[in-house]
CSV table of C-alpha atoms in Angstrom, one decimal:
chain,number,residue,atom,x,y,z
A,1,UNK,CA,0.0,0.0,0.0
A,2,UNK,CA,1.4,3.9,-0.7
A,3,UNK,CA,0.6,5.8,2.0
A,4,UNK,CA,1.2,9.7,1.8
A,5,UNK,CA,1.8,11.8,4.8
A,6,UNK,CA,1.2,15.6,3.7
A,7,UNK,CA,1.9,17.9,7.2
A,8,UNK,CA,2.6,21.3,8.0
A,9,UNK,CA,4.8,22.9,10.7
A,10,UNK,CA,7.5,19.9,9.8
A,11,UNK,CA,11.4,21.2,10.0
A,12,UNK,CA,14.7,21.3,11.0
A,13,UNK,CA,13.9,22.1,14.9
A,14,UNK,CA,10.5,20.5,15.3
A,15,UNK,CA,9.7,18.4,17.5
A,16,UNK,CA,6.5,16.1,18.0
A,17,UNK,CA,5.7,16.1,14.1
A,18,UNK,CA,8.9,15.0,12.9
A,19,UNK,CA,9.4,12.8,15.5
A,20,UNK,CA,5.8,11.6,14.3
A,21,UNK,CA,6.1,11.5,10.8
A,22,UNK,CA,9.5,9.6,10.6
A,23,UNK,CA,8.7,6.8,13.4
A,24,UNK,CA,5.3,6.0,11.1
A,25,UNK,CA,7.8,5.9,8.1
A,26,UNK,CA,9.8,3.6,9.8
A,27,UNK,CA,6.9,1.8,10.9
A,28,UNK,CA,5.0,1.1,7.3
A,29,UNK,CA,8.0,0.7,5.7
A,30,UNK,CA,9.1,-2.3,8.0
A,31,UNK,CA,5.4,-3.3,7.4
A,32,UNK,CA,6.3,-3.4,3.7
A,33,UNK,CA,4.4,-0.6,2.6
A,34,UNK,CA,5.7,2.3,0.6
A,35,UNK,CA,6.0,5.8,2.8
A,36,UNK,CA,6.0,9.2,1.2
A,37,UNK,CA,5.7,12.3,3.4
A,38,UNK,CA,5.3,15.5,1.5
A,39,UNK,CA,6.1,18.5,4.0
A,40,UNK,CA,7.4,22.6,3.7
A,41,UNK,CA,10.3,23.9,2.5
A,42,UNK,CA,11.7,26.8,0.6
A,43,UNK,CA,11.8,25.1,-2.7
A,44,UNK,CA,10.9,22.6,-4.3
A,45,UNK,CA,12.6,19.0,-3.7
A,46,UNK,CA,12.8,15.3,-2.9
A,47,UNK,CA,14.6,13.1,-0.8
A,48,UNK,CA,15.2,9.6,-0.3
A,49,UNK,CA,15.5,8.6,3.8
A,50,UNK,CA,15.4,6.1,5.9
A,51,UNK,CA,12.1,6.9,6.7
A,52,UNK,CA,10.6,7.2,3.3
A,53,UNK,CA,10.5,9.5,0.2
A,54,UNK,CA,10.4,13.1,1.4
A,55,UNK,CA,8.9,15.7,-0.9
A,56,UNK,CA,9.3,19.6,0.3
A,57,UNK,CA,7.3,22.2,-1.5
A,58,UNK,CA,7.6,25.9,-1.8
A,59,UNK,CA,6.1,26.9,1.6
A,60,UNK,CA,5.6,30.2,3.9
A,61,UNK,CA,7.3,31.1,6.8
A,62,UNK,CA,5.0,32.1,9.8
A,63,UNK,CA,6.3,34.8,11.7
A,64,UNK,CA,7.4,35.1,15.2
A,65,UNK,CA,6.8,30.9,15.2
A,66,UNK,CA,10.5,29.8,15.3
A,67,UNK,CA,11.1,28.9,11.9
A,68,UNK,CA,7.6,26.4,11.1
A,69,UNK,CA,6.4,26.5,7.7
A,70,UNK,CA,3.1,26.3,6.0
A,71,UNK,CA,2.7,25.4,2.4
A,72,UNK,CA,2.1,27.5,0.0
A,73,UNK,CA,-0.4,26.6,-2.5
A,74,UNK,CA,-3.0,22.8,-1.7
A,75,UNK,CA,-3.3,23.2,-5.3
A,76,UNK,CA,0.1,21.6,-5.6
A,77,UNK,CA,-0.3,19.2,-3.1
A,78,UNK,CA,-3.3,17.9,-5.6
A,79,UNK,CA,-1.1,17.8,-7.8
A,80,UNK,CA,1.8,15.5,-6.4
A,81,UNK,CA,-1.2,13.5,-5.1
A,82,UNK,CA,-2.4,13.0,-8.5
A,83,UNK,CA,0.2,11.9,-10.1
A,84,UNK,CA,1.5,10.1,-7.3
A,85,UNK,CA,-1.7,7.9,-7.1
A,86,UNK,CA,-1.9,6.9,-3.1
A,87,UNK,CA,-3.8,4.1,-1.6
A,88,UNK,CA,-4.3,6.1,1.3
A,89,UNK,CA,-3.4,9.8,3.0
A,90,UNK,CA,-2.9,11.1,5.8
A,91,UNK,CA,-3.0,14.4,7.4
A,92,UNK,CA,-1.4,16.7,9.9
A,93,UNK,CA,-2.6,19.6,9.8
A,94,UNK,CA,-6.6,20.8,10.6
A,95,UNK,CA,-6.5,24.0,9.4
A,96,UNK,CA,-5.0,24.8,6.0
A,97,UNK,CA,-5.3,21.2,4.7
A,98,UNK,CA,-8.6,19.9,5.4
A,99,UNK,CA,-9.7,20.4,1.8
A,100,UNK,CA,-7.5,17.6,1.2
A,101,UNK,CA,-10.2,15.0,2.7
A,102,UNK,CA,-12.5,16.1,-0.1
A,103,UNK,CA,-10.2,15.5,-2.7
A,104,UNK,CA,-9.7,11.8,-1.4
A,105,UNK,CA,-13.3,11.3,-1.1
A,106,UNK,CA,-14.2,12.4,-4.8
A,107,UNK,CA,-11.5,9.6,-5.6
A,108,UNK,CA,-12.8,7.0,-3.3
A,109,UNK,CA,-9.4,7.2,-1.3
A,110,UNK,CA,-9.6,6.4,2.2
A,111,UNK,CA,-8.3,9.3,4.3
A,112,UNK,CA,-7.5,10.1,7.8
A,113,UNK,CA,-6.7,13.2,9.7
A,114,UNK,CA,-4.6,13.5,12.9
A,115,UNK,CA,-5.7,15.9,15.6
A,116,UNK,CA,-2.3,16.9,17.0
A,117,UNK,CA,-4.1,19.6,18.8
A,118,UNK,CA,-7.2,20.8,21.0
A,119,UNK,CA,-8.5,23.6,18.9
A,120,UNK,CA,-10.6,24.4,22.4
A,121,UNK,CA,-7.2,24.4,23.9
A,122,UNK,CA,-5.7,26.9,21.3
A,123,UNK,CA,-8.3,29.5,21.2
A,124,UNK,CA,-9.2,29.9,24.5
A,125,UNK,CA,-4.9,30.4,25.1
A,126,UNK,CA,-4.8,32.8,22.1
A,127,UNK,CA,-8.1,34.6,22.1
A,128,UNK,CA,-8.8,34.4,25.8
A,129,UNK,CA,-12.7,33.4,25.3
A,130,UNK,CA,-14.1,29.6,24.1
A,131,UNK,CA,-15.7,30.4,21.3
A,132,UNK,CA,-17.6,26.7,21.6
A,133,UNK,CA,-19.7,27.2,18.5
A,134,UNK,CA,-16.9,28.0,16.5
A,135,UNK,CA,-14.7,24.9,18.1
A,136,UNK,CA,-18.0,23.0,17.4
A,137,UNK,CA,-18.4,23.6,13.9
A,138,UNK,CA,-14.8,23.1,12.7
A,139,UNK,CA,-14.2,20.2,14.3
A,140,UNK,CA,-18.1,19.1,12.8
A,141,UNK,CA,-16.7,19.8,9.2
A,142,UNK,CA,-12.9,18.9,10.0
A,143,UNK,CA,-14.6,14.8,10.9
A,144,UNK,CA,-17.3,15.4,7.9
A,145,UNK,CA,-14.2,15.4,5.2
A,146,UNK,CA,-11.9,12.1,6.5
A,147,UNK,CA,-12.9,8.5,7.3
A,148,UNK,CA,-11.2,8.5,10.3
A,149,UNK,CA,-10.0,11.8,13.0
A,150,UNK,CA,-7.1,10.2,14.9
A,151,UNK,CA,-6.3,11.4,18.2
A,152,UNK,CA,-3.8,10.2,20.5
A,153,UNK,CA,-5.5,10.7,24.1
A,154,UNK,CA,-9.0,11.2,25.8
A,155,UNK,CA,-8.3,14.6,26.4
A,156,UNK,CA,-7.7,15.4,22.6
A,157,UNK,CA,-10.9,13.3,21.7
A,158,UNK,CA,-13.4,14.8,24.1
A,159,UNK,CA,-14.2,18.0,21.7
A,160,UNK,CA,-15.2,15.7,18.9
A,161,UNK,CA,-17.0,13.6,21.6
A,162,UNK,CA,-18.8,16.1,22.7
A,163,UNK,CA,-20.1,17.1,19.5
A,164,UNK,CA,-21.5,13.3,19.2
A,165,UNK,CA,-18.7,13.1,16.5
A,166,UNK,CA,-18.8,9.2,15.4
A,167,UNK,CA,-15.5,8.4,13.5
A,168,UNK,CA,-12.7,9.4,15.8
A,169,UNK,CA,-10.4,6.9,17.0
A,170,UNK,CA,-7.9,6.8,20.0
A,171,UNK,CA,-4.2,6.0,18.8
A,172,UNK,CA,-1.4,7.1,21.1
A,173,UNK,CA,1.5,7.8,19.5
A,174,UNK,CA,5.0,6.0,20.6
A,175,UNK,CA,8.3,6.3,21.9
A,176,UNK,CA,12.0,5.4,20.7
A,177,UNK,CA,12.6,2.7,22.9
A,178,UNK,CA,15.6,1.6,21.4
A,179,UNK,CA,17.0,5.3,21.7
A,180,UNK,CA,15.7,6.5,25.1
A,181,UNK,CA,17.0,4.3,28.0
A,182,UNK,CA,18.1,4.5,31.8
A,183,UNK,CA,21.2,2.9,31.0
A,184,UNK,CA,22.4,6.0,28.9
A,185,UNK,CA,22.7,8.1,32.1
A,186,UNK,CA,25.9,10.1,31.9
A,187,UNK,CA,27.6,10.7,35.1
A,188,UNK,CA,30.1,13.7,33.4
A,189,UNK,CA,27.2,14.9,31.6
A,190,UNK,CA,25.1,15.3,34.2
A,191,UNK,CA,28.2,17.5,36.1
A,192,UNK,CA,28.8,19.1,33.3
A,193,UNK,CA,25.0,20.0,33.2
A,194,UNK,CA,24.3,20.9,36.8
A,195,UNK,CA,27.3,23.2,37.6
A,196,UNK,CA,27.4,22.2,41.1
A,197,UNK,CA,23.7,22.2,41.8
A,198,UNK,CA,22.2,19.3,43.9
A,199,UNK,CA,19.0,18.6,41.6
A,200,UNK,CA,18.7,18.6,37.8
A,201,UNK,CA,15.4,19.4,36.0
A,202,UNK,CA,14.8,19.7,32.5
A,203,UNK,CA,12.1,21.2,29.9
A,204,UNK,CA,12.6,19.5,26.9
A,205,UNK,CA,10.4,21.2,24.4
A,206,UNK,CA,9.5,23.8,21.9
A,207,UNK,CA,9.7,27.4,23.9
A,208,UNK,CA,6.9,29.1,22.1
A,209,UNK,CA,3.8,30.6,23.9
A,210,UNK,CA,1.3,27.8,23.7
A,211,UNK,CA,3.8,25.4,25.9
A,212,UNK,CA,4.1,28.3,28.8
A,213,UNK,CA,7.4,27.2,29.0
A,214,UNK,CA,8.2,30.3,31.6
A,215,UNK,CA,6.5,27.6,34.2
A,216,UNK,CA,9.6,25.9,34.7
A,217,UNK,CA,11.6,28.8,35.4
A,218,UNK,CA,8.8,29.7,38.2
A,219,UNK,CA,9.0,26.5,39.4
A,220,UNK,CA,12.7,26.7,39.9
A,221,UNK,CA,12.0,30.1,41.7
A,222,UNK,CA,10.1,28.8,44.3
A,223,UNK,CA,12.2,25.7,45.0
A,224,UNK,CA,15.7,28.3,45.0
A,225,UNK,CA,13.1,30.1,48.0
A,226,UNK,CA,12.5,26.8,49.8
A,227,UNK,CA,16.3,26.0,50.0
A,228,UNK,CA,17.1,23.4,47.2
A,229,UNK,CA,19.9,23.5,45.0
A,230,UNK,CA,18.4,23.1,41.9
A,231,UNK,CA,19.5,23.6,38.1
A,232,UNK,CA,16.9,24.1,35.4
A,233,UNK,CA,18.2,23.3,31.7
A,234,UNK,CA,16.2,23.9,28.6
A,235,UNK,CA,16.0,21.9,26.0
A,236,UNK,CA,15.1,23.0,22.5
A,237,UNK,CA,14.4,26.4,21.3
A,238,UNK,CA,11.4,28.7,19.9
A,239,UNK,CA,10.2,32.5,19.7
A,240,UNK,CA,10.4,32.8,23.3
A,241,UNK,CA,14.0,31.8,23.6
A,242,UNK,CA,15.4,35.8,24.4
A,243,UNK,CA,12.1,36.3,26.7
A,244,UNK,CA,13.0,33.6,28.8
A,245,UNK,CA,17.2,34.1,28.9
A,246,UNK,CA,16.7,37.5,29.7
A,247,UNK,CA,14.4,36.9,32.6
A,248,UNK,CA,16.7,34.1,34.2
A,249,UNK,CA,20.0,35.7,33.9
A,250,UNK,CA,20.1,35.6,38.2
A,251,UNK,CA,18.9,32.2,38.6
A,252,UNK,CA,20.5,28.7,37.7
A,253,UNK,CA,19.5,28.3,34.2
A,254,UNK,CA,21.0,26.7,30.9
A,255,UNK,CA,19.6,27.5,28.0
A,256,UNK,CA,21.1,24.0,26.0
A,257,UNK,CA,19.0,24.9,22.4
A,258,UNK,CA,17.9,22.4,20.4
A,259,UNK,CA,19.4,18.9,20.4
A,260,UNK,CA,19.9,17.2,17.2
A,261,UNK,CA,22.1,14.2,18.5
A,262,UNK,CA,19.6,12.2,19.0
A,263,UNK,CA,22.1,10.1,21.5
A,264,UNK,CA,23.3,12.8,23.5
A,265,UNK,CA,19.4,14.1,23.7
A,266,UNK,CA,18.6,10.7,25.2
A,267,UNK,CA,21.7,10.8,27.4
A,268,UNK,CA,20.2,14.4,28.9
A,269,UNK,CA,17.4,13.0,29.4
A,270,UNK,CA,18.4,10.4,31.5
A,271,UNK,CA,20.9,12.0,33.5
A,272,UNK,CA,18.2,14.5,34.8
A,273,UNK,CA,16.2,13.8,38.1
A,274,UNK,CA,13.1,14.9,36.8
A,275,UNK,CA,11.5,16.4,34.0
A,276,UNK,CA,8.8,19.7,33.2
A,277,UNK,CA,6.4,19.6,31.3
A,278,UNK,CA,4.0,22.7,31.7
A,279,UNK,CA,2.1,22.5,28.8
A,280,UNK,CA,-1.6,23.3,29.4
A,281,UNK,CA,-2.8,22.1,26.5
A,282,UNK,CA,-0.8,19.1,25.2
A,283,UNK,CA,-2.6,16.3,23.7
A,284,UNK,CA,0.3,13.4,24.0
A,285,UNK,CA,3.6,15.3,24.6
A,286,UNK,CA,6.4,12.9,23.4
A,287,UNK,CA,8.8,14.7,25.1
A,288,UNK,CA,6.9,13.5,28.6
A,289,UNK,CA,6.8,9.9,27.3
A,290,UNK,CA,10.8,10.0,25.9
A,291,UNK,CA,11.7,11.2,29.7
A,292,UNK,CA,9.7,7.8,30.8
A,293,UNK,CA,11.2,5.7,28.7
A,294,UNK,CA,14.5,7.0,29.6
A,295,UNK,CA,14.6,6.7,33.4
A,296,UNK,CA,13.4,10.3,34.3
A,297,UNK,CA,9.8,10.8,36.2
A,298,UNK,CA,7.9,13.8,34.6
A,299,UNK,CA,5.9,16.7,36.5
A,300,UNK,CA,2.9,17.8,33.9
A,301,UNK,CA,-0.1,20.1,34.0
A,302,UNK,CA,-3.1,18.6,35.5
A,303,UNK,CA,-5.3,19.9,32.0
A,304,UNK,CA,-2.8,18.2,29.7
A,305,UNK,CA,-3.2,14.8,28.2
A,306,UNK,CA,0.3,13.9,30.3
A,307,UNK,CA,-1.3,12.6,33.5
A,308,UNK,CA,-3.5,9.4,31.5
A,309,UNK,CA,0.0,8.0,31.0
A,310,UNK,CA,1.2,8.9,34.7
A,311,UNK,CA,-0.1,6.2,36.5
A,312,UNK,CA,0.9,2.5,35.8
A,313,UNK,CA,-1.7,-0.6,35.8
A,314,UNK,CA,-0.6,-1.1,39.0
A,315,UNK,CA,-1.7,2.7,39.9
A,316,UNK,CA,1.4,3.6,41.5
A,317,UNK,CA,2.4,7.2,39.6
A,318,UNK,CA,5.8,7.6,37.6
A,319,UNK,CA,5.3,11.6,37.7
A,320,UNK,CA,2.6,14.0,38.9
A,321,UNK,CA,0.4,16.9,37.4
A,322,UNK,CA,0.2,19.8,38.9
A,323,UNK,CA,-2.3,23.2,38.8
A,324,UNK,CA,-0.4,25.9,36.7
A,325,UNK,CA,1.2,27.6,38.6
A,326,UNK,CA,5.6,27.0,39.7
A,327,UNK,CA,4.6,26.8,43.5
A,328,UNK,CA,2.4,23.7,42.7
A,329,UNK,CA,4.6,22.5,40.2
A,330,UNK,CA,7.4,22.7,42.7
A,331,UNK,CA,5.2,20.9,45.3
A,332,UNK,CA,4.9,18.0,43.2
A,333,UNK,CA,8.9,17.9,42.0
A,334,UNK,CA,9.4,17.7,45.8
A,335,UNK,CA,7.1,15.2,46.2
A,336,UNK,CA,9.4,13.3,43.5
A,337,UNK,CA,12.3,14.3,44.7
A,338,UNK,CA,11.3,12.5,48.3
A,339,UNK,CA,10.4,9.1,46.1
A,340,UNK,CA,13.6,9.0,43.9
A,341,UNK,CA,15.6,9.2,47.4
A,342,UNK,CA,13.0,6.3,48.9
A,343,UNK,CA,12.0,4.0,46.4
A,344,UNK,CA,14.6,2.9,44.2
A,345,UNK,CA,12.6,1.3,41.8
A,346,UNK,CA,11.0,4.7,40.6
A,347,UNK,CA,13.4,5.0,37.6
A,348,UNK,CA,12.6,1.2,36.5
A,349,UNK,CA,8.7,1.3,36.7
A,350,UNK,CA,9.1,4.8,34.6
A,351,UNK,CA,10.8,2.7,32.1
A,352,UNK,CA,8.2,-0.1,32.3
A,353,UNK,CA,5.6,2.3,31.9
A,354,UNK,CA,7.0,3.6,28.9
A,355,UNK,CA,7.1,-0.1,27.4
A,356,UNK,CA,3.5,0.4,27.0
A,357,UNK,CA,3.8,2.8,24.1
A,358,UNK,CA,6.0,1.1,21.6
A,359,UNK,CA,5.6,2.5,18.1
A,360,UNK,CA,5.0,-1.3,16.6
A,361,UNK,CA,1.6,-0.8,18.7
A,362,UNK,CA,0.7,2.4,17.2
A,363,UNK,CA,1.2,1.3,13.8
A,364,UNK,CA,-0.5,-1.6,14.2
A,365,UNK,CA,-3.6,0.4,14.7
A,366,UNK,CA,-3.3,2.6,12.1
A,367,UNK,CA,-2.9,-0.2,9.9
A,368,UNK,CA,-6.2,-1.0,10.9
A,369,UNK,CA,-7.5,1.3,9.2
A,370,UNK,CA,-6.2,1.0,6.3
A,371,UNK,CA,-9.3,-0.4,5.1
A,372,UNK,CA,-11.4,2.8,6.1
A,373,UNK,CA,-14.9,2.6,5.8
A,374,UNK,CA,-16.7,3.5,2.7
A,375,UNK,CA,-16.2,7.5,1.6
A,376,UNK,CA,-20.2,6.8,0.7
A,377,UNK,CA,-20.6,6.4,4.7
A,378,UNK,CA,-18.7,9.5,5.7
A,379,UNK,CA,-20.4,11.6,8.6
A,380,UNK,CA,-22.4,14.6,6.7
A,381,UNK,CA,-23.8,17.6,8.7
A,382,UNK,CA,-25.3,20.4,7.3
A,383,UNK,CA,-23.2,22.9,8.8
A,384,UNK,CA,-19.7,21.1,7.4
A,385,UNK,CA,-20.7,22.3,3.8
């Protein structure tokens, strides 16, 4: 089967939907089917990788974003499609590439759309209101267009729930087992990292607005006030990179940038004590899931998606959310910090939980679907016109 991947916001320094896009290449590809992901760029080209065929077309540049792209023109997306002739697409992106369900459909192709996001989420943190009708009718006509909306969590499926929404399906996304790993905790790394602090955190993640990642750095705040010797390190890099340095220049803070070594990222990772991630609105958050699989227990926001993959089956907890707000988050790193020095199996069973998130079980699912149901039985509403 060829299965085209067309995305937006793909590029050098992003994070979850490259990370995304090239495990499910991996994936299919070891499933024997053919994998072409067709992302921005600043000019046309193609590339053969170990994750597929990648095609880049001419794309914008959104401002004060970092560096993510959008393409250009869906018209040439049709294009390439056309001539390309999938069995199936699929789709990051809910907002500028929608249209492409419709083209699908008027070809009988089944078609599926990933909700990376909770539009709810995004407009109530950009606009400051909830706008529900809006939220209800885009997500209406976003599920209207595509066999299937994909979402990794409950908490990115409960808008389309909500809305009665019948053909959304749950598929968590996985983690790099084989890269992430307890045993790649780096003793002169982690000196090097904590400059003669006594505890190591770390935010591994895009520093743009929607990630609040200025929670961490109130979180070290207040545990610096309660007496711990603690070094923050960020991880990654975004439009809020100068915003953040500039308000941290009299605590302990690294600003590390964004980690391409994938080895020495996983090595960070698990030399840390504990990681932040203060997302409000995250659906999955990899990030969280690569610091379980490598060791590290994970402090989250109690309205992300982070804290369904907290708790083991045995429901002992391999990290803790937290309200949104640094003296709560720093509560709950203490509250870690006093496991870690009792229980000595804290860094194992964060491990074990991430075991339960292998990429082979998330394509099997979307495999799955790879038999979608008839376009002819697509949901239809009125308002999705």
């Amino acid at each position: 089967m060829r299965i085209i991947h067309i995305a937006n916001f793909y590029g050098p320094k992003s994070g979850g939907i490259k990370t995304t896009l090239h495990n499910l290449g991996s994936g299919y590809t070891a499933e024997g089917h053919e994998f072409i992901y067709v992302v921005p760029g600043k000019k046309f080209g193609r590339e053969e990788t170990t994750h597929g065929a990648c095609i880049s077309l001419p794309s914008w540049q959104i401002p004060f974003s970092g560096g993510y792209r959008v393409i250009r023109s869906t018209y040439r997306v049709k294009t390439i499609l056309n001539s390309l002739k999938p069995d199936r697409i699929e789709v990051s992106d809910r907002f500028t590439l929608s249209c492409l369900g419709k083209w699908a459909a008027d070809r009988n192709i089944p078609a599926i759309v990933f909700s990376h996001e909770t539009l709810r989420g995004l407009v109530k943190n950009y606009l400051g209101v909830p706008m529900k009708r809006f939220v209800s009718w885009h997500n209406t006509r976003l599920a209207s267009r595509f066999d299937f909306v994909v979402t990794t969590t409950n908490f990115a499926a409960a808008e389309f729930d909500e809305i009665g929404t019948t053909n959304v399906v749950r598929v968590p996304l996985g983690v790099d087992l084989q890269t992430f790993s307890p045993s790649l905790r780096n003793e002169e790394l982690r000196t090097k990292m904590i400059k003669g602090g006594d505890v190591l955190l770390v935010h591994c993640g895009r520093l743009s607005p929607e990630k609040k990642p200025e929670r961490s750095l109130e979180t070290l705040r207040a545990l610096l006030d309660r007496g711990i010797n603690a070094r923050l390190v960020y991880i990654g890099s975004g439009p809020l990179h100068k915003k953040l340095y500039d308000s941290s220049r009299d605590i302990p803070v690294t600003f590390w940038g964004y980690v391409a070594n994938k080895k020495l990222l996983a090595q960070m990772i698990a030399s840390a004590d504990i990681s932040l991630a203060p997302g409000p609105i995250e659906t999955f958050c990899l990030a969280a899931l690569e610091s379980l699989a490598s060791g590290t227990p994970v402090v989250a926001s109690e309205t992300s998606a982070v804290g369904e993959f907290l708790v083991d089956h045995n429901g002992d907890f391999v990290g803790l959310t937290a309200a949104n707000n640094g003296r709560a988050f720093a509560d709950a790193v203490q509250i870690l910090l006093d496991e870690i020095a009792e229980d000595a199996t804290l860094s194992d069973r964060c491990r074990t939980q991430a075991e339960q998130f292998p990429w082979s079980e998330t394509i099997m699912r979307l495999g799955r679907l790879g038999g979608a149901t008839p376009v002819a039985h697509r949901p239809t509403n009125k308002s999705a016109a």
